[in-house]
Tab-separated table of C-alpha atoms in Angstrom:
chain	number	residue	atom	x	y	z
A	1	MET	CA	16.418	30.803	15.745
A	2	THR	CA	15.547	33.064	18.585
A	3	GLN	CA	12.529	33.830	20.707
A	4	GLY	CA	11.942	36.649	18.191
A	5	ASP	CA	11.576	34.078	15.403
A	6	VAL	CA	9.150	32.142	17.555
A	7	GLN	CA	7.092	35.269	18.109
A	8	ARG	CA	7.017	36.165	14.426
A	9	PHE	CA	6.030	32.599	13.577
A	10	GLU	CA	3.304	32.622	16.212
A	11	ARG	CA	1.953	35.896	14.823
A	12	VAL	CA	2.009	34.924	11.145
A	13	VAL	CA	1.233	31.215	11.135
A	14	LEU	CA	-0.594	30.208	14.306
A	15	PRO	CA	-3.761	32.227	13.521
A	16	HIS	CA	-4.428	29.609	10.828
A	17	LEU	CA	-4.324	26.677	13.222
A	18	ASP	CA	-8.112	26.181	13.152
A	19	ASP	CA	-8.071	25.886	9.366
A	20	ALA	CA	-5.073	23.573	9.562
A	21	TYR	CA	-6.812	21.362	12.093
A	22	THR	CA	-10.049	21.347	10.089
A	23	LEU	CA	-8.246	20.206	6.938
A	24	ALA	CA	-6.422	17.486	8.896
A	25	ARG	CA	-9.695	16.308	10.453
A	26	TYR	CA	-11.277	15.851	7.028
A	27	LEU	CA	-8.199	14.174	5.552
A	28	LEU	CA	-7.674	11.775	8.460
A	29	ARG	CA	-11.175	11.532	9.957
A	30	ASP	CA	-9.667	10.999	13.422
A	31	GLU	CA	-9.108	13.706	16.010
A	32	HIS	CA	-5.938	12.248	17.537
A	33	ASP	CA	-4.278	11.604	14.193
A	34	ALA	CA	-5.315	15.099	13.096
A	35	GLN	CA	-3.714	16.642	16.186
A	36	ASP	CA	-0.492	14.723	15.646
A	37	ALA	CA	-0.393	15.741	11.972
A	38	VAL	CA	-0.968	19.435	12.755
A	39	GLN	CA	1.685	19.423	15.458
A	40	GLU	CA	4.177	17.820	13.092
A	41	ALA	CA	3.218	20.314	10.383
A	42	ALA	CA	3.617	23.307	12.705
A	43	LEU	CA	7.114	22.207	13.701
A	44	ARG	CA	8.055	21.536	10.114
A	45	ALA	CA	6.686	24.940	9.116
A	46	PHE	CA	8.764	26.507	11.873
A	47	ARG	CA	11.917	24.804	10.622
A	48	TYR	CA	11.241	26.029	7.075
A	49	PHE	CA	10.090	29.449	8.196
A	50	ASP	CA	13.248	31.043	6.785
A	51	GLY	CA	12.157	29.834	3.363
A	52	TYR	CA	8.689	31.326	3.714
A	53	SER	CA	8.717	34.308	1.385
A	54	GLY	CA	5.858	36.276	2.935
A	55	GLY	CA	3.094	35.112	0.608
A	56	ASP	CA	-0.194	33.631	1.747
A	57	ALA	CA	0.713	32.112	5.118
A	58	ARG	CA	-2.504	30.129	5.276
A	59	ALA	CA	-2.058	28.326	1.968
A	60	TRP	CA	1.595	27.734	2.863
A	61	LEU	CA	0.663	26.125	6.190
A	62	LEU	CA	-2.203	24.136	4.681
A	63	ALA	CA	0.159	22.659	2.072
A	64	ILE	CA	2.461	21.417	4.853
A	65	VAL	CA	-0.466	20.097	6.889
A	66	ARG	CA	-1.721	18.221	3.850
A	67	ASN	CA	1.669	16.584	3.322
A	68	CYS	CA	1.881	15.519	6.964
A	69	ALA	CA	-1.674	14.184	6.911
A	70	LEU	CA	-1.112	12.221	3.701
A	71	ASN	CA	2.113	10.780	5.139
A	72	SER	CA	0.188	9.747	8.214
A	73	ARG	CA	-2.426	8.072	6.009
A	74	ARG	CA	0.309	6.187	4.172
A	75	ARG	CA	1.951	5.126	7.449
A	76	ASN	CA	-1.320	3.869	8.809
A	77	ARG	CA	-2.281	2.412	5.428
A	78	VAL	CA	-5.632	4.060	5.657
A	79	GLU	CA	-8.115	2.229	3.571
A	80	GLU	CA	-11.104	4.203	2.554
A	81	GLN	CA	-13.804	2.270	4.260
A	82	THR	CA	-16.864	4.123	3.274
A	83	VAL	CA	-20.098	3.872	5.117
A	84	SER	CA	-22.909	3.436	2.708
A	85	PHE	CA	-24.468	6.832	2.517
A	86	THR	CA	-28.042	5.636	2.549
A	87	ASP	CA	-27.392	3.378	5.558
A	88	ALA	CA	-25.762	6.237	7.389
A	89	ILE	CA	-28.797	8.469	7.258
A	90	ASP	CA	-30.693	7.735	10.435
A	91	VAL	CA	-32.942	10.734	10.680
A	92	SER	CA	-35.085	11.982	7.875
A	93	ALA	CA	-36.413	15.448	8.517
A	94	ASP	CA	-39.544	14.653	6.521
A	95	GLY	CA	-40.243	11.603	8.657
A	96	VAL	CA	-40.401	13.532	11.903
A	97	PRO	CA	-43.764	15.236	12.254
A	98	GLY	CA	-43.405	18.638	13.878
A	99	ALA	CA	-39.661	18.406	13.983
A	100	ASP	CA	-38.403	21.839	14.916
A	101	ALA	CA	-35.992	23.902	12.877
A	102	VAL	CA	-33.057	22.980	15.094
A	103	ALA	CA	-33.521	19.275	14.503
A	104	ILE	CA	-33.837	19.794	10.777
A	105	GLN	CA	-30.732	21.944	10.803
A	106	ALA	CA	-28.865	19.277	12.808
A	107	SER	CA	-29.870	16.488	10.478
A	108	GLU	CA	-28.965	18.652	7.488
A	109	ARG	CA	-25.555	19.178	9.010
A	110	ALA	CA	-25.122	15.463	9.629
A	111	ARG	CA	-26.208	14.614	6.080
A	112	VAL	CA	-23.767	17.072	4.504
A	113	ASN	CA	-20.880	16.003	6.718
A	114	ARG	CA	-21.481	12.346	5.980
A	115	ALA	CA	-21.675	13.009	2.267
A	116	VAL	CA	-18.394	14.963	2.262
A	117	ASN	CA	-16.652	12.377	4.429
A	118	GLU	CA	-17.712	9.715	2.019
A	119	LEU	CA	-15.997	11.354	-0.966
A	120	PRO	CA	-12.632	9.979	-2.082
A	121	VAL	CA	-9.864	11.950	-0.405
A	122	GLU	CA	-8.861	13.898	-3.549
A	123	PHE	CA	-12.425	15.195	-3.871
A	124	ARG	CA	-12.863	15.730	-0.135
A	125	GLU	CA	-9.850	18.036	0.080
A	126	VAL	CA	-10.930	20.341	-2.753
A	127	VAL	CA	-14.399	20.603	-1.231
A	128	VAL	CA	-13.001	21.542	2.192
A	129	LEU	CA	-10.529	24.042	0.748
A	130	ARG	CA	-13.139	25.669	-1.500
A	131	GLU	CA	-16.498	25.424	0.284
A	132	LEU	CA	-15.273	25.710	3.868
A	133	GLN	CA	-12.020	27.632	3.693
A	134	ASP	CA	-12.895	29.766	0.692
A	135	LEU	CA	-9.549	29.431	-1.065
A	136	SER	CA	-9.242	30.607	-4.680
A	137	TYR	CA	-8.486	28.088	-7.435
A	138	LYS	CA	-4.923	29.407	-7.539
A	139	GLU	CA	-4.480	28.903	-3.780
A	140	ILE	CA	-5.987	25.414	-3.915
A	141	GLY	CA	-3.588	24.598	-6.754
A	142	ASP	CA	-0.699	25.776	-4.583
A	143	VAL	CA	-1.820	23.677	-1.628
A	144	LEU	CA	-2.313	20.539	-3.726
A	145	GLY	CA	0.651	21.171	-6.017
A	146	VAL	CA	-1.465	20.761	-9.169
A	147	PRO	CA	-2.404	23.091	-12.074
A	148	ILE	CA	-5.592	25.166	-11.873
A	149	GLY	CA	-7.196	23.018	-14.588
A	150	THR	CA	-6.900	19.980	-12.307
A	151	VAL	CA	-8.423	21.926	-9.422
A	152	MET	CA	-11.367	22.882	-11.646
A	153	SER	CA	-12.068	19.379	-12.903
A	154	ARG	CA	-11.769	17.800	-9.431
A	155	LEU	CA	-14.041	20.407	-7.902
A	156	ALA	CA	-16.578	20.001	-10.704
A	157	ARG	CA	-16.661	16.220	-10.274
A	158	ALA	CA	-16.817	16.501	-6.481
A	159	ARG	CA	-19.766	18.908	-6.633
A	160	ARG	CA	-21.691	16.707	-9.035
A	161	ARG	CA	-21.163	13.714	-6.795
A	162	LEU	CA	-22.351	15.712	-3.811
A	163	ALA	CA	-25.359	16.918	-5.799
A	164	THR	CA	-26.296	13.284	-6.379
A	165	LEU	CA	-25.672	12.242	-2.767
A	166	LEU	CA	-27.625	15.191	-1.396
A	167	GLY	CA	-30.070	15.167	-4.293
A	168	ALA	CA	-33.227	14.941	-2.225
A	169	ASP	CA	-32.609	18.288	-0.682
A	170	VAL	CA	-31.578	20.250	-3.709
A	171	ARG	CA	-34.654	22.129	-4.778
A	172	GLU	CA	-35.931	21.554	-8.250
A	173	ALA	CA	-34.918	24.316	-10.561
A	174	SER	CA	-38.062	25.985	-11.764
B	1	MET	CA	-30.783	14.449	-23.471
B	2	PRO	CA	-27.417	14.895	-25.195
B	3	ILE	CA	-25.847	18.259	-24.696
B	4	ASP	CA	-24.989	19.993	-27.927
B	5	THR	CA	-21.444	21.199	-28.420
B	6	HIS	CA	-22.568	24.754	-27.965
B	7	CYS	CA	-23.701	23.981	-24.402
B	8	ALA	CA	-20.706	21.757	-23.608
B	9	ARG	CA	-18.456	24.791	-23.864
B	10	TYR	CA	-20.481	26.530	-21.136
B	11	ARG	CA	-20.923	23.478	-18.922
B	12	ASP	CA	-17.198	23.499	-18.131
B	13	SER	CA	-17.310	27.025	-16.760
B	14	LEU	CA	-20.354	26.722	-14.496
B	15	ASP	CA	-18.243	26.031	-11.393
B	16	ALA	CA	-15.837	28.844	-12.212
B	17	ARG	CA	-18.814	31.229	-12.606
B	18	LEU	CA	-20.164	30.109	-9.245
B	19	ASP	CA	-16.773	30.574	-7.581
B	20	GLY	CA	-16.187	34.008	-9.112
B	21	GLU	CA	-13.218	32.766	-11.102
B	22	LEU	CA	-14.331	33.969	-14.558
B	23	LEU	CA	-13.236	37.193	-16.179
B	24	PRO	CA	-16.017	39.819	-16.452
B	25	ASP	CA	-16.718	39.261	-20.167
B	26	GLU	CA	-16.608	35.465	-19.745
B	27	SER	CA	-19.201	35.857	-16.984
B	28	ARG	CA	-21.437	38.048	-19.157
B	29	ASP	CA	-21.200	35.598	-22.022
B	30	LEU	CA	-22.179	32.685	-19.774
B	31	ASP	CA	-25.038	34.607	-18.148
B	32	ASN	CA	-26.458	35.399	-21.578
B	33	HIS	CA	-26.394	31.696	-22.405
B	34	LEU	CA	-28.047	30.720	-19.096
B	35	ALA	CA	-30.844	33.195	-19.801
B	36	THR	CA	-31.727	31.341	-22.991
B	37	CYS	CA	-30.868	27.685	-22.216
B	38	ALA	CA	-33.146	25.924	-19.710
B	39	SER	CA	-30.971	22.819	-19.531
B	40	CYS	CA	-27.801	24.702	-18.579
B	41	ALA	CA	-29.761	26.950	-16.229
B	42	ARG	CA	-31.099	23.879	-14.397
B	43	GLU	CA	-27.597	22.455	-14.069
B	44	TYR	CA	-26.337	25.776	-12.732
B	45	ALA	CA	-29.186	25.953	-10.180
B	46	THR	CA	-28.359	22.452	-8.929
B	47	LEU	CA	-24.709	23.423	-8.539
B	48	THR	CA	-25.601	26.626	-6.733
B	49	ASP	CA	-27.849	24.753	-4.313
B	50	THR	CA	-25.224	22.104	-3.635
B	51	HIS	CA	-22.613	24.794	-3.046
B	52	ARG	CA	-24.901	26.614	-0.628
B	53	LEU	CA	-25.943	23.451	1.215
B	54	VAL	CA	-22.358	22.303	1.681
B	55	SER	CA	-20.777	25.634	2.572
B	56	GLU	CA	-23.502	26.372	5.137
B	57	ASN	CA	-23.496	22.970	6.789
B	58	LEU	CA	-19.978	21.570	6.599
B	59	MET	CA	-18.418	21.459	10.077
B	60	ARG	CA	-15.509	23.678	11.020
B	61	TYR	CA	-13.253	22.389	13.771
B	62	ALA	CA	-11.429	24.560	16.289
B	63	ALA	CA	-7.893	23.479	17.107
B	64	PRO	CA	-8.080	22.200	20.702
B	65	ASP	CA	-6.261	24.224	23.390
B	66	VAL	CA	-4.250	21.124	24.138
B	67	LEU	CA	-2.880	21.120	20.604
B	68	LYS	CA	-2.005	24.818	20.782
B	69	ALA	CA	-0.212	24.265	24.099
B	70	ARG	CA	1.735	21.337	22.697
B	71	ILE	CA	2.780	23.344	19.650
B	72	ARG	CA	3.868	26.364	21.703
B	73	GLY	CA	5.840	24.073	24.016
B	74	ALA	CA	7.525	22.285	21.126
B	75	LEU	CA	8.325	25.586	19.371
B	76	SER	CA	10.143	27.062	22.327
B	77	GLU	CA	11.991	23.758	22.747
B	78	THR	CA	13.099	23.870	19.121
B	79	ALA	CA	14.078	27.519	19.390
B	80	ALA	CA	16.054	26.894	22.574
B	81	ARG	CA	17.854	23.935	21.013
B	82	ALA	CA	18.809	25.975	17.958
B	83	THR	CA	19.905	29.049	19.901
B	84	PRO	CA	23.593	28.196	20.549
B	85	LYS	CA	24.247	28.036	16.791
B	86	HIS	CA	23.192	31.607	16.267
B	87	ILE	CA	23.944	33.613	19.344
B	88	ARG	CA	26.316	33.258	22.233
B	89	THR	CA	24.862	31.360	25.135
B	90	PRO	CA	23.994	33.885	27.806
B	91	TRP	CA	25.660	33.439	31.196
B	92	TRP	CA	22.400	32.651	32.965
B	93	ARG	CA	21.772	29.741	30.633
B	94	LEU	CA	25.197	28.320	31.459
B	95	ALA	CA	24.460	28.862	35.131
B	96	ALA	CA	21.139	27.051	34.778
B	97	ALA	CA	22.843	24.169	32.990
B	98	GLY	CA	25.395	24.030	35.804
B	99	VAL	CA	22.625	23.705	38.333
B	100	VAL	CA	21.095	20.855	36.396
B	101	ILE	CA	24.433	19.051	36.106
B	102	ALA	CA	25.037	19.581	39.821
B	103	MET	CA	21.589	18.225	40.633
B	104	ALA	CA	21.958	15.270	38.338
B	105	SER	CA	25.401	14.380	39.657
B	106	SER	CA	24.357	14.783	43.262
B	107	ALA	CA	21.443	12.451	42.564
B	108	LEU	CA	23.921	10.002	41.092
B	109	THR	CA	26.185	10.308	44.131
B	110	PHE	CA	23.286	9.711	46.469
B	111	ALA	CA	22.204	6.737	44.463
B	112	THR	CA	25.592	5.060	44.464
B	113	LEU	CA	26.623	5.938	48.013
B	114	GLY	CA	23.552	5.457	50.082
B	115	ARG	CA	21.185	2.568	49.451
B	116	SER	CA	18.571	3.561	51.996
B	117	ALA	CA	15.859	3.720	49.291
B	118	GLY	CA	13.092	6.363	49.682
B	119	SER	CA	14.849	9.676	49.485
B	120	ASN	CA	17.325	8.397	46.873
B	121	VAL	CA	14.534	7.544	44.543
B	122	THR	CA	12.998	10.941	45.159
B	123	ASP	CA	16.304	12.600	44.294
B	124	GLU	CA	16.587	10.561	41.140
B	125	LEU	CA	13.032	11.375	40.163
B	126	LEU	CA	13.663	15.046	40.786
B	127	ALA	CA	16.797	14.975	38.641
B	128	SER	CA	14.977	13.058	35.931
B	129	HIS	CA	12.049	15.470	36.006
B	130	VAL	CA	14.307	18.546	35.792
B	131	ARG	CA	16.355	16.949	33.028
B	132	SER	CA	13.194	16.082	31.128
B	133	LEU	CA	12.296	19.769	30.959
B	134	GLN	CA	15.535	20.591	29.145
B	135	PRO	CA	15.066	20.945	25.395
B	136	GLY	CA	14.656	17.647	23.615
B	137	HIS	CA	14.529	15.439	26.695
B	138	LEU	CA	10.841	15.305	27.434
B	139	THR	CA	9.578	12.613	25.115
B	140	ASP	CA	10.974	9.885	22.892
B	141	VAL	CA	7.575	9.211	21.413
B	142	VAL	CA	5.271	12.165	20.863
B	143	SER	CA	1.605	11.354	20.683
B	144	THR	CA	-1.715	12.348	22.128
B	145	ASN	CA	-2.956	8.841	21.507
B	146	GLN	CA	-2.554	6.343	24.341
B	147	HIS	CA	-2.765	3.541	21.788
B	148	ASN	CA	0.508	4.786	20.317
B	149	VAL	CA	2.302	5.376	23.607
B	150	LYS	CA	1.473	2.147	25.408
B	151	PRO	CA	2.760	-0.227	22.705
B	152	TRP	CA	5.850	1.938	22.323
B	153	PHE	CA	6.957	0.815	25.809
B	154	ASN	CA	6.839	-2.851	24.757
B	155	GLY	CA	10.349	-4.228	24.369
B	156	ARG	CA	11.880	-1.096	25.868
B	157	VAL	CA	10.892	-1.728	29.464
B	158	ASP	CA	9.628	-4.821	31.255
B	159	VAL	CA	6.520	-3.240	32.737
B	160	SER	CA	3.361	-2.117	31.043
B	161	PRO	CA	2.072	0.951	32.844
B	162	SER	CA	-1.436	2.298	32.710
B	163	VAL	CA	-1.743	5.060	30.053
B	164	PRO	CA	-5.245	6.456	30.474
B	165	ASN	CA	-6.739	9.077	28.198
B	166	LEU	CA	-7.410	12.121	30.402
B	167	ASP	CA	-8.011	14.651	27.613
B	168	SER	CA	-11.546	15.371	28.674
B	169	LEU	CA	-10.342	16.193	32.192
B	170	GLY	CA	-7.826	18.724	30.902
B	171	PHE	CA	-4.724	16.550	31.213
B	172	PRO	CA	-3.693	15.813	27.630
B	173	LEU	CA	-1.181	13.091	26.936
B	174	VAL	CA	2.043	14.530	25.500
B	175	GLY	CA	4.022	11.354	24.946
B	176	GLY	CA	6.352	8.881	26.597
B	177	ARG	CA	10.024	8.076	27.119
B	178	THR	CA	12.173	5.648	29.056
B	179	ASP	CA	14.441	6.782	31.852
B	180	TYR	CA	16.722	5.238	34.485
B	181	VAL	CA	15.513	5.284	38.063
B	182	GLY	CA	16.869	3.083	40.837
B	183	GLY	CA	19.222	1.418	38.362
B	184	ARG	CA	16.523	0.165	36.014
B	185	ALA	CA	14.854	1.369	32.862
B	186	VAL	CA	11.390	2.650	33.662
B	187	PRO	CA	8.571	3.885	31.460
B	188	VAL	CA	7.709	7.558	31.865
B	189	THR	CA	4.398	8.864	30.605
B	190	VAL	CA	4.112	12.606	30.128
B	191	TYR	CA	0.923	14.608	30.547
B	192	ALA	CA	0.369	18.360	30.417
B	193	ARG	CA	-1.735	20.849	32.313
B	194	ARG	CA	-1.536	24.258	30.670
B	195	GLN	CA	2.219	24.966	30.543
B	196	HIS	CA	3.051	22.433	33.272
B	197	MET	CA	4.411	19.009	32.530
B	198	ILE	CA	3.606	15.967	34.642
B	199	ASN	CA	5.990	12.991	34.507
B	200	VAL	CA	4.510	9.668	35.627
B	201	TYR	CA	7.034	6.913	36.448
B	202	ALA	CA	6.195	3.247	37.009
B	203	TRP	CA	8.111	0.184	38.192
B	204	PRO	CA	7.230	-3.199	39.701
B	205	SER	CA	6.338	-3.110	43.360
B	206	GLY	CA	7.714	-5.454	46.000
B	207	ASP	CA	4.428	-5.187	47.865
B	208	GLU	CA	1.106	-6.679	47.034
B	209	GLY	CA	-2.045	-4.625	47.321
B	210	ASP	CA	-2.776	-1.072	46.294
B	211	ALA	CA	-1.688	1.997	48.247
B	212	ARG	CA	-3.499	5.305	48.318
B	213	PRO	CA	-1.713	8.408	46.951
B	214	ARG	CA	0.762	10.103	49.294
B	215	GLU	CA	2.173	13.535	48.610
B	216	SER	CA	5.521	15.127	49.293
B	217	THR	CA	7.460	18.170	48.173
B	218	ARG	CA	11.117	18.612	47.330
B	219	ASN	CA	12.805	21.782	46.010
B	220	GLY	CA	9.451	23.241	45.090
B	221	TYR	CA	8.416	20.203	43.014
B	222	HIS	CA	5.475	18.100	44.063
B	223	PHE	CA	5.562	14.323	44.232
B	224	VAL	CA	2.705	11.871	44.557
B	225	GLU	CA	3.307	8.147	45.065
B	226	TRP	CA	0.780	5.342	44.886
B	227	ARG	CA	0.627	1.658	44.157
B	228	SER	CA	-1.790	-0.044	41.823
B	229	ALA	CA	-1.973	-3.470	40.174
B	230	GLY	CA	1.511	-4.444	41.356
B	231	LEU	CA	3.170	-1.254	40.071
B	232	GLU	CA	4.653	1.633	42.000
B	233	TYR	CA	3.679	4.955	40.431
B	234	ARG	CA	5.295	8.340	41.008
B	235	ALA	CA	3.976	11.594	39.561
B	236	VAL	CA	6.345	14.594	39.563
B	237	SER	CA	5.424	18.123	38.536
B	238	ASP	CA	5.671	21.808	39.336
B	239	LEU	CA	1.905	21.952	39.019
B	240	ASN	CA	0.158	23.078	42.224
B	241	PRO	CA	-0.580	20.230	44.689
B	242	LYS	CA	-4.348	20.559	44.337
B	243	GLU	CA	-4.392	20.002	40.584
B	244	LEU	CA	-1.723	17.322	40.813
B	245	ASP	CA	-3.994	15.476	43.268
B	246	GLN	CA	-6.845	15.792	40.777
B	247	PHE	CA	-4.589	14.371	38.116
B	248	VAL	CA	-3.533	11.400	40.249
B	249	ALA	CA	-7.145	10.700	41.237
B	250	ALA	CA	-8.204	10.737	37.583
B	251	PHE	CA	-5.202	8.631	36.535
B	252	SER	CA	-5.673	5.961	39.180
B	253	ASN	CA	-9.444	5.779	38.683
B	254	ALA	CA	-9.196	5.447	34.920
B	255	ARG	CA	-9.153	1.872	33.694
C-alpha cells in the first residue's frame, strides 16, 4: 500500500467517520470504547480496502464498525443494565410552568435518547441506522448481515416499543 | 379489539410504507385501506409520530478531532510498514533508517562507555523517542482510556506512573509501551497534540521530594524533566516548548 492508497481511502471512507462514531456510541454507550472501536474498524477497513468493490462505502464501513463494537462488547462482557425509563425522566415539560421552547426541546431530546438507549442492542441498532442515518432496508440488511424480512420485523418491533415508551408525547390520532 | 385478517395483511406493511419501501401499487393499495379503516389509520399515525419524534431528537455524534488524528496517524504508519513489499525502498528512506541506527547505536555506546548519568539518559531518551516514531514502535497498547493503559503496565514494569486523562485540554492519550532506559524497563505513556507525539517516561527517583519542571533541548527535540511522588518523569517531543510546558503543567497537576 502506498500513500496513494491512503489518500484514496481517506477520500472514500473517512467522510463517514461521524456516522461510524455515532453507531459505535449507541452500540457501546461509552465514548472511549466507541473511539477505540472506530479506530480499530478504520484500520481493519484500510487493510481490506483492496476487497472493497466500490459499492456503498458508508454501509461497508458501518458493517465493520458494528463488528468491532460487538467484539468489544463481548470482550467487556457488557451486560445490558437498563435504567428504568420512568425513573430516568427527571424533567417533565408539563410540570414546568412557563418552560420555554428550548427547555422543552432539550427534555424531548433527553427523553428520546434515553428511550433509544434503553432498547435491547438489536433494536437500538436498527433504529439508529434507519431513523438517524437514513439507510434503506437493503443497506441495513447488509450492515447487519440479515435478510430484509428480519430488518423489517426488528424495526417494526423497535418502533412499537418506542411508541409505548414515548407514548405520552405521541399525539392522539384524531 | 382483535384485528381481522384483512387488516393483519396491511399492519405488516405500515413501517415499509412509512419508510418509502413499498412499490407504488402496494402503497396505493395500503392508502386506500387506511382511508377506510380507522383502526389501521390510528396505528399508522402513532408510527408516524414516533418516527418523527425519534428522527428529530435522536443525538448525532461528531467523531472527535482526536480520533481523526489517531486514525490518520495509524493509517500512515500502516502504509509505511507495508510499503517495502510493494515498491522499492527509496534511497532517502534507507538514509533516514541509517540515521536512526547511528543515533541508536551512539546512544548505546554512550550508555555503556560513560556512566556520568544526565546526558546519557538524555541520549537514550532521544534515541527511544526517535525510534518510537518509526512505524509500529509507538505503542504496545493502544487506547484512549487511561483505565486500560495504567493496568497494562502492571507486571511489565515495577513502577506505576501517573496516567491522567488530558483529553479536554487537547492532549489525547494514544497508548503506552515499555522501553529500556538506563538499563531498566520503564513505562512510556504516549500523548498526542495535533500531529505531534509526546512520550512520557517514568522511573523511581533516588531523591525524595518533588522537583519543578526543567526544560532542555537536544537535536531539535524538547525535553522536560520533573519529579513527583518519588518518580522521575521525562517528557520528550518535537512539539514547541510552549505547548510542551502546558502539557507538563497539566500532567503534573492532574491527580
